[in-house]
PDB file of C-alpha atoms in Angstrom:
ATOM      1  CA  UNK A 136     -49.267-135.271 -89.179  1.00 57.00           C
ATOM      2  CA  UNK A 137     -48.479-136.234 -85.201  1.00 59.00           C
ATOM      3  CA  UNK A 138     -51.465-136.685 -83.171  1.00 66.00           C
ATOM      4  CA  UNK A 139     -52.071-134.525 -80.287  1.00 68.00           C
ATOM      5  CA  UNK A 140     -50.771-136.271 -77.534  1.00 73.00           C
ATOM      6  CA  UNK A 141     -47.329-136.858 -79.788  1.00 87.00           C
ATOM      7  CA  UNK A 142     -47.448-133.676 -80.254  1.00 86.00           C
ATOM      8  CA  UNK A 143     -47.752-132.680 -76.633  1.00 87.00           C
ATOM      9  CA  UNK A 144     -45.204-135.221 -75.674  1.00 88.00           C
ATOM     10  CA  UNK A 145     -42.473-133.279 -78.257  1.00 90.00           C
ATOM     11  CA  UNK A 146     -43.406-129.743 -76.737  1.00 91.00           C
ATOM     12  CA  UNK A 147     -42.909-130.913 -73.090  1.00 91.00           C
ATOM     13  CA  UNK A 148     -39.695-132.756 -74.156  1.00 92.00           C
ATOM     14  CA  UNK A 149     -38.670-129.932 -75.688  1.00 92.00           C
ATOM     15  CA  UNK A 150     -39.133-127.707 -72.804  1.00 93.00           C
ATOM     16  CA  UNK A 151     -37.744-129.471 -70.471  1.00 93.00           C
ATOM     17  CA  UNK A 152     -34.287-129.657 -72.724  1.00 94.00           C
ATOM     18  CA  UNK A 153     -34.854-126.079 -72.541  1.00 94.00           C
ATOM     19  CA  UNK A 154     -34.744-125.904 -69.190  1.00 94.00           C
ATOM     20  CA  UNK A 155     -32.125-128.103 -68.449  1.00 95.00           C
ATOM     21  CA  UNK A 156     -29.479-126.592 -70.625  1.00 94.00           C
ATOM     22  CA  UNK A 157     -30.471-122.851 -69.035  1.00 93.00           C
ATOM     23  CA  UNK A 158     -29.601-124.854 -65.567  1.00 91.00           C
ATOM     24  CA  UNK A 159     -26.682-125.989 -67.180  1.00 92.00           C
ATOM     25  CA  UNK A 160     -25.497-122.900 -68.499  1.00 92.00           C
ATOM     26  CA  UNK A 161     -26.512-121.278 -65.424  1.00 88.00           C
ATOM     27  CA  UNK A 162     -24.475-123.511 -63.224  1.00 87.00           C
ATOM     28  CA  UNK A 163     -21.810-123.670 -65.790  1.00 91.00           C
ATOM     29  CA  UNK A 164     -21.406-119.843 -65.912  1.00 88.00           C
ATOM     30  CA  UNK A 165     -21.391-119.944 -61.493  1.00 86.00           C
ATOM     31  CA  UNK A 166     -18.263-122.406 -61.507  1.00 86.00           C
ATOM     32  CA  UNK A 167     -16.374-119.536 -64.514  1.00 86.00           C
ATOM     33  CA  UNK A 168     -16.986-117.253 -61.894  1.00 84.00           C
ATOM     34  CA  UNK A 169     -16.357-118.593 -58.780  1.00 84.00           C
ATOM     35  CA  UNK A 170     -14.888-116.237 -55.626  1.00 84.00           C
ATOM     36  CA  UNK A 171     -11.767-117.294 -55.216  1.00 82.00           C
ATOM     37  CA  UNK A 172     -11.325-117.880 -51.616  1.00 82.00           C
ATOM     38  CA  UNK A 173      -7.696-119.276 -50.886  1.00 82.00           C
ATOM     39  CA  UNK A 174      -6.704-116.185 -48.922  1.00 82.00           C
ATOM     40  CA  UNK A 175      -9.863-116.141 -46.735  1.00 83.00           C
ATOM     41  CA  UNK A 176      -7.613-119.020 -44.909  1.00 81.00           C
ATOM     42  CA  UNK A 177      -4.968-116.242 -44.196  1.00 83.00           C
ATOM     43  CA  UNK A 178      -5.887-112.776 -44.445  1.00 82.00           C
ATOM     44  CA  UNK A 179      -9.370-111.287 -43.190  1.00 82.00           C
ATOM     45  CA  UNK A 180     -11.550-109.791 -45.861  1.00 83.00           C
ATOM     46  CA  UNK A 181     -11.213-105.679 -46.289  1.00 81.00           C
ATOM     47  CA  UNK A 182     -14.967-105.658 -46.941  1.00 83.00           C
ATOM     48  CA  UNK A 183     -18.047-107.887 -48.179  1.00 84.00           C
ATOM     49  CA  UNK A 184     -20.872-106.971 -50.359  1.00 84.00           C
ATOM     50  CA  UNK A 185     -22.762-107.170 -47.254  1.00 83.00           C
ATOM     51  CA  UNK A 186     -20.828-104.051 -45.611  1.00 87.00           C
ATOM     52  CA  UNK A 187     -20.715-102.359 -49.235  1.00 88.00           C
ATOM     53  CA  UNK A 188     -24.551-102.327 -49.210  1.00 88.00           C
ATOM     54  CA  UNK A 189     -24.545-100.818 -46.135  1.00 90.00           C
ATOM     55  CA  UNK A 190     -22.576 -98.132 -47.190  1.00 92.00           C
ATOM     56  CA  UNK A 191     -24.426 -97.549 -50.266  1.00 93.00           C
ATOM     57  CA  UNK A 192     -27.534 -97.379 -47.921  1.00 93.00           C
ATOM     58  CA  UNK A 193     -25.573 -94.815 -45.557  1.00 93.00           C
ATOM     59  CA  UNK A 194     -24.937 -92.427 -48.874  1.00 94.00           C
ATOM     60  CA  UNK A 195     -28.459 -92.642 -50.232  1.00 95.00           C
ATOM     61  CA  UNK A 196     -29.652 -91.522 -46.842  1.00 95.00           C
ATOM     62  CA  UNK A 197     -26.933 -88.648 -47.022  1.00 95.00           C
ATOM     63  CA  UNK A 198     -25.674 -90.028 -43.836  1.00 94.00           C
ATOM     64  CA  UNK A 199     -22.022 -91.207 -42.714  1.00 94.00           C
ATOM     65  CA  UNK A 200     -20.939 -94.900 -42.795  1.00 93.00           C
ATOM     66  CA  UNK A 201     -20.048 -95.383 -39.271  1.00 89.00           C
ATOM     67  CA  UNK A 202     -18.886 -99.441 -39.176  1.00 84.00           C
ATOM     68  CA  UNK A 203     -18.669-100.714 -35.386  1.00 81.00           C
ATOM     69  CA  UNK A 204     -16.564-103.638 -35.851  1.00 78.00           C
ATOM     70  CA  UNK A 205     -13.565-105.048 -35.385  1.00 80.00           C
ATOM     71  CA  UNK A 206     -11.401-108.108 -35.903  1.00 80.00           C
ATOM     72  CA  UNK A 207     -10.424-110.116 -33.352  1.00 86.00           C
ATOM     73  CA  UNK A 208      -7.992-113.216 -33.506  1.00 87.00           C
ATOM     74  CA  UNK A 209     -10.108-116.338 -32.382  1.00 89.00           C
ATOM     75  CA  UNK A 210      -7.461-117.147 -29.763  1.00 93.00           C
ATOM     76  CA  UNK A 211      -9.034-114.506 -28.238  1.00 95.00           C
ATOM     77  CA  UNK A 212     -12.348-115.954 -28.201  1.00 95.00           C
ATOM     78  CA  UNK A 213     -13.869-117.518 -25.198  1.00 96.00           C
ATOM     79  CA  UNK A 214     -13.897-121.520 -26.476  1.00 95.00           C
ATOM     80  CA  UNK A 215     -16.872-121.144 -24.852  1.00 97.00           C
ATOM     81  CA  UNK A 216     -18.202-118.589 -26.627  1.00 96.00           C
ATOM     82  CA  UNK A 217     -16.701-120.088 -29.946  1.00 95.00           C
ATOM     83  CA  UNK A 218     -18.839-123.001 -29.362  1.00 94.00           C
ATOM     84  CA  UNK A 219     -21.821-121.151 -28.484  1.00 95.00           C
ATOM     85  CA  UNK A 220     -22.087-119.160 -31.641  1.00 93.00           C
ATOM     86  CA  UNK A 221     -21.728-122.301 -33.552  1.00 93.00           C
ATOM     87  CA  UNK A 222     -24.556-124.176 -32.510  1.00 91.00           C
ATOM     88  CA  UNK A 223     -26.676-121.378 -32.497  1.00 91.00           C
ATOM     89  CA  UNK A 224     -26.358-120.825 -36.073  1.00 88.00           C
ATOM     90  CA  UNK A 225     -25.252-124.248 -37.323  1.00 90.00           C
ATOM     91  CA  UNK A 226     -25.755-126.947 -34.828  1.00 88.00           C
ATOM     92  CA  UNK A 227     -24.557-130.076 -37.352  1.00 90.00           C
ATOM     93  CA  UNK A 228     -21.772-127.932 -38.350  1.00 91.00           C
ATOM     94  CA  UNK A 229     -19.426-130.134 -37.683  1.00 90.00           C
ATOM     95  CA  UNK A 230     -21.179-133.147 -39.404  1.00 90.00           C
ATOM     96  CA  UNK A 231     -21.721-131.579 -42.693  1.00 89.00           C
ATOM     97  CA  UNK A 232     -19.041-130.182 -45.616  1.00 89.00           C
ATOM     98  CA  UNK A 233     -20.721-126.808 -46.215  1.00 90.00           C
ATOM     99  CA  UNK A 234     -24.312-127.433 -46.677  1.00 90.00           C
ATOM    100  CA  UNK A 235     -27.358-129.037 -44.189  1.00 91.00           C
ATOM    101  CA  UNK A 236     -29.375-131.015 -46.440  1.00 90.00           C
ATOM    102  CA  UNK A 237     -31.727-131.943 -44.054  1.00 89.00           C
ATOM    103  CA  UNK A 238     -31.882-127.861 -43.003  1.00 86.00           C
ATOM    104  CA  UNK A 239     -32.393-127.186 -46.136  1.00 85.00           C
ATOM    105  CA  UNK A 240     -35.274-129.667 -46.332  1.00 88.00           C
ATOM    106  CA  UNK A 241     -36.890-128.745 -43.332  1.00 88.00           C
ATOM    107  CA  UNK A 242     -36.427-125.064 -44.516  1.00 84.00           C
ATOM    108  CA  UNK A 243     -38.767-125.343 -48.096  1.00 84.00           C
ATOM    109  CA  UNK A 244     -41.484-127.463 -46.018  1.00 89.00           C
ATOM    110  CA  UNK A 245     -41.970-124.906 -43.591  1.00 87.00           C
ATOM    111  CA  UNK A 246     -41.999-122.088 -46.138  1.00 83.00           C
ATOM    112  CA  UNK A 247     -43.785-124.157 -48.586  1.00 86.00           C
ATOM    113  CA  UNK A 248     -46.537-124.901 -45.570  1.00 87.00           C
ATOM    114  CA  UNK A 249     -46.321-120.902 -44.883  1.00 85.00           C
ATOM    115  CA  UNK A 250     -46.373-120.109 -48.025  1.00 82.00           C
ATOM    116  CA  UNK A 251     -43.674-117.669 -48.163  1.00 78.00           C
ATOM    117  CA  UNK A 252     -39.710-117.276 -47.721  1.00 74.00           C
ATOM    118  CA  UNK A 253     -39.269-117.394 -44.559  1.00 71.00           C
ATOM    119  CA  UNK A 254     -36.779-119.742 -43.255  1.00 74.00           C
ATOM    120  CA  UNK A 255     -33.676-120.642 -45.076  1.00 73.00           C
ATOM    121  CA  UNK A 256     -31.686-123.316 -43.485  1.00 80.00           C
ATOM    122  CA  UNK A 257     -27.938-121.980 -44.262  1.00 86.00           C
ATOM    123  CA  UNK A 258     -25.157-123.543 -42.813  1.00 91.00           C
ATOM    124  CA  UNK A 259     -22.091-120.933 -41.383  1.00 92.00           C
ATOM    125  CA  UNK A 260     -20.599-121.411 -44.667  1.00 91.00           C
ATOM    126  CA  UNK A 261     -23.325-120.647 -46.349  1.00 91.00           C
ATOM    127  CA  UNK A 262     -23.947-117.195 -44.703  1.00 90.00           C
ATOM    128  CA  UNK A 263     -20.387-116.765 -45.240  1.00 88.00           C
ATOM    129  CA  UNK A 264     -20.264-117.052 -48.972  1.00 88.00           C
ATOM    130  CA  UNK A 265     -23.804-114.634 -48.717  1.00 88.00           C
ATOM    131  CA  UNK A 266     -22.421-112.021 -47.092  1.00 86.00           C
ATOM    132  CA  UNK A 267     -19.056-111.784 -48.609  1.00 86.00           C
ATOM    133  CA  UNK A 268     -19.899-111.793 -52.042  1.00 86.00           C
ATOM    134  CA  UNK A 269     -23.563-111.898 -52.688  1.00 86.00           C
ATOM    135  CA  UNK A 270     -27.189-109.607 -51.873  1.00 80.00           C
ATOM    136  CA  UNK A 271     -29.064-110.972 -48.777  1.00 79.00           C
ATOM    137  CA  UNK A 272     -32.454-111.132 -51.493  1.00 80.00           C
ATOM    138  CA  UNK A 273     -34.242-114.090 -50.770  1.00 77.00           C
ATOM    139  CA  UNK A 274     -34.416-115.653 -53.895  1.00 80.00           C
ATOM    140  CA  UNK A 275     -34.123-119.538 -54.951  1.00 79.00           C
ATOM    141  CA  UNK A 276     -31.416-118.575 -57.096  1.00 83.00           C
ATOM    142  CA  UNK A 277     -29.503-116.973 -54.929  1.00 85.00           C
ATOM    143  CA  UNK A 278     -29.906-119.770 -52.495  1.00 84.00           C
ATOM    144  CA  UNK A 279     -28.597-121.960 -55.301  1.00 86.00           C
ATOM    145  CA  UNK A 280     -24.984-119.914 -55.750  1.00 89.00           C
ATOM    146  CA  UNK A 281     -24.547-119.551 -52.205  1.00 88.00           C
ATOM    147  CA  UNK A 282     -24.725-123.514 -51.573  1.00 86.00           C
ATOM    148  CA  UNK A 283     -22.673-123.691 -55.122  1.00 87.00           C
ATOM    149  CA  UNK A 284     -19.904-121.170 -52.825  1.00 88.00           C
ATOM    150  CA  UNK A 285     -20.304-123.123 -50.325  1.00 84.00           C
TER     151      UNK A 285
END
């Protein structure tokens, strides 16, 4: 018979195999099903799950879905104004591929000092790959396929 701490040392072995192959699967599963964003390079998006959630609030209130936006080709953008938007949401944007490790760090301190979700630290791309084709919940796991999109 194994002695306790044997014993122990089997259990928490074997949950942590656990574990990782759920991650694994998990991930694995996320890279299947992967957006497919070629066109986003050449064509605009009709809609995101973003606006679709608005619209499914709109109907559940009984109300119209009124969107007030338009597209507008970024040559027609103030470089200015290009340039302003950018480092207001994303000031390394042009120093990372996608994803702000060190946002994302400072991020889960300060919400680990608050003690809630608070901050999240996405890059452009990031909020991109959110609000095209996944919920704005603030979950981990979430978090975790939007940086895989990204």
């Amino acid at each position: 018979m194994a002695s306790p701490p044997t014993r122990l040392v089997r259990y928490t072995l074997y949950l942590l195999l656990v574990l990782v192959l759920a991650v694994a699967g998990l991930v694995s599963y996320w890279l299947v099903t992967l957006p497919d964003i070629a066109g986003l390079a050449k064509k605009n998006p009709s809609t995101s799950l973003l606006i679709e959630a608005r619209r499914a609030e709109a109907a559940e209130k009984g109300e119209p879905f009124r969107p007030s936006w338009a597209w507008a080709p970024l040559a027609r953008i103030s470089p200015h104004l290009q340039r302003a938007v950018i480092v207001s949401e994303d000031a390394s944007f042009y120093e990372h591929h996608g994803i702000d490790w060190e946002g994302l760090q400072e991020a889960l301190t300060r919400n680990w000092e608050q003690g809630k979700l608070q901050r999240g630290g996405s890059t452009i791309t990031q909020q991109l790959a959110k609000n095209l084709y996944l919920s704005s919940e603030k979950r981990l796991l979430r978090k975790a396929h939007e940086a895989l999109i990204a």
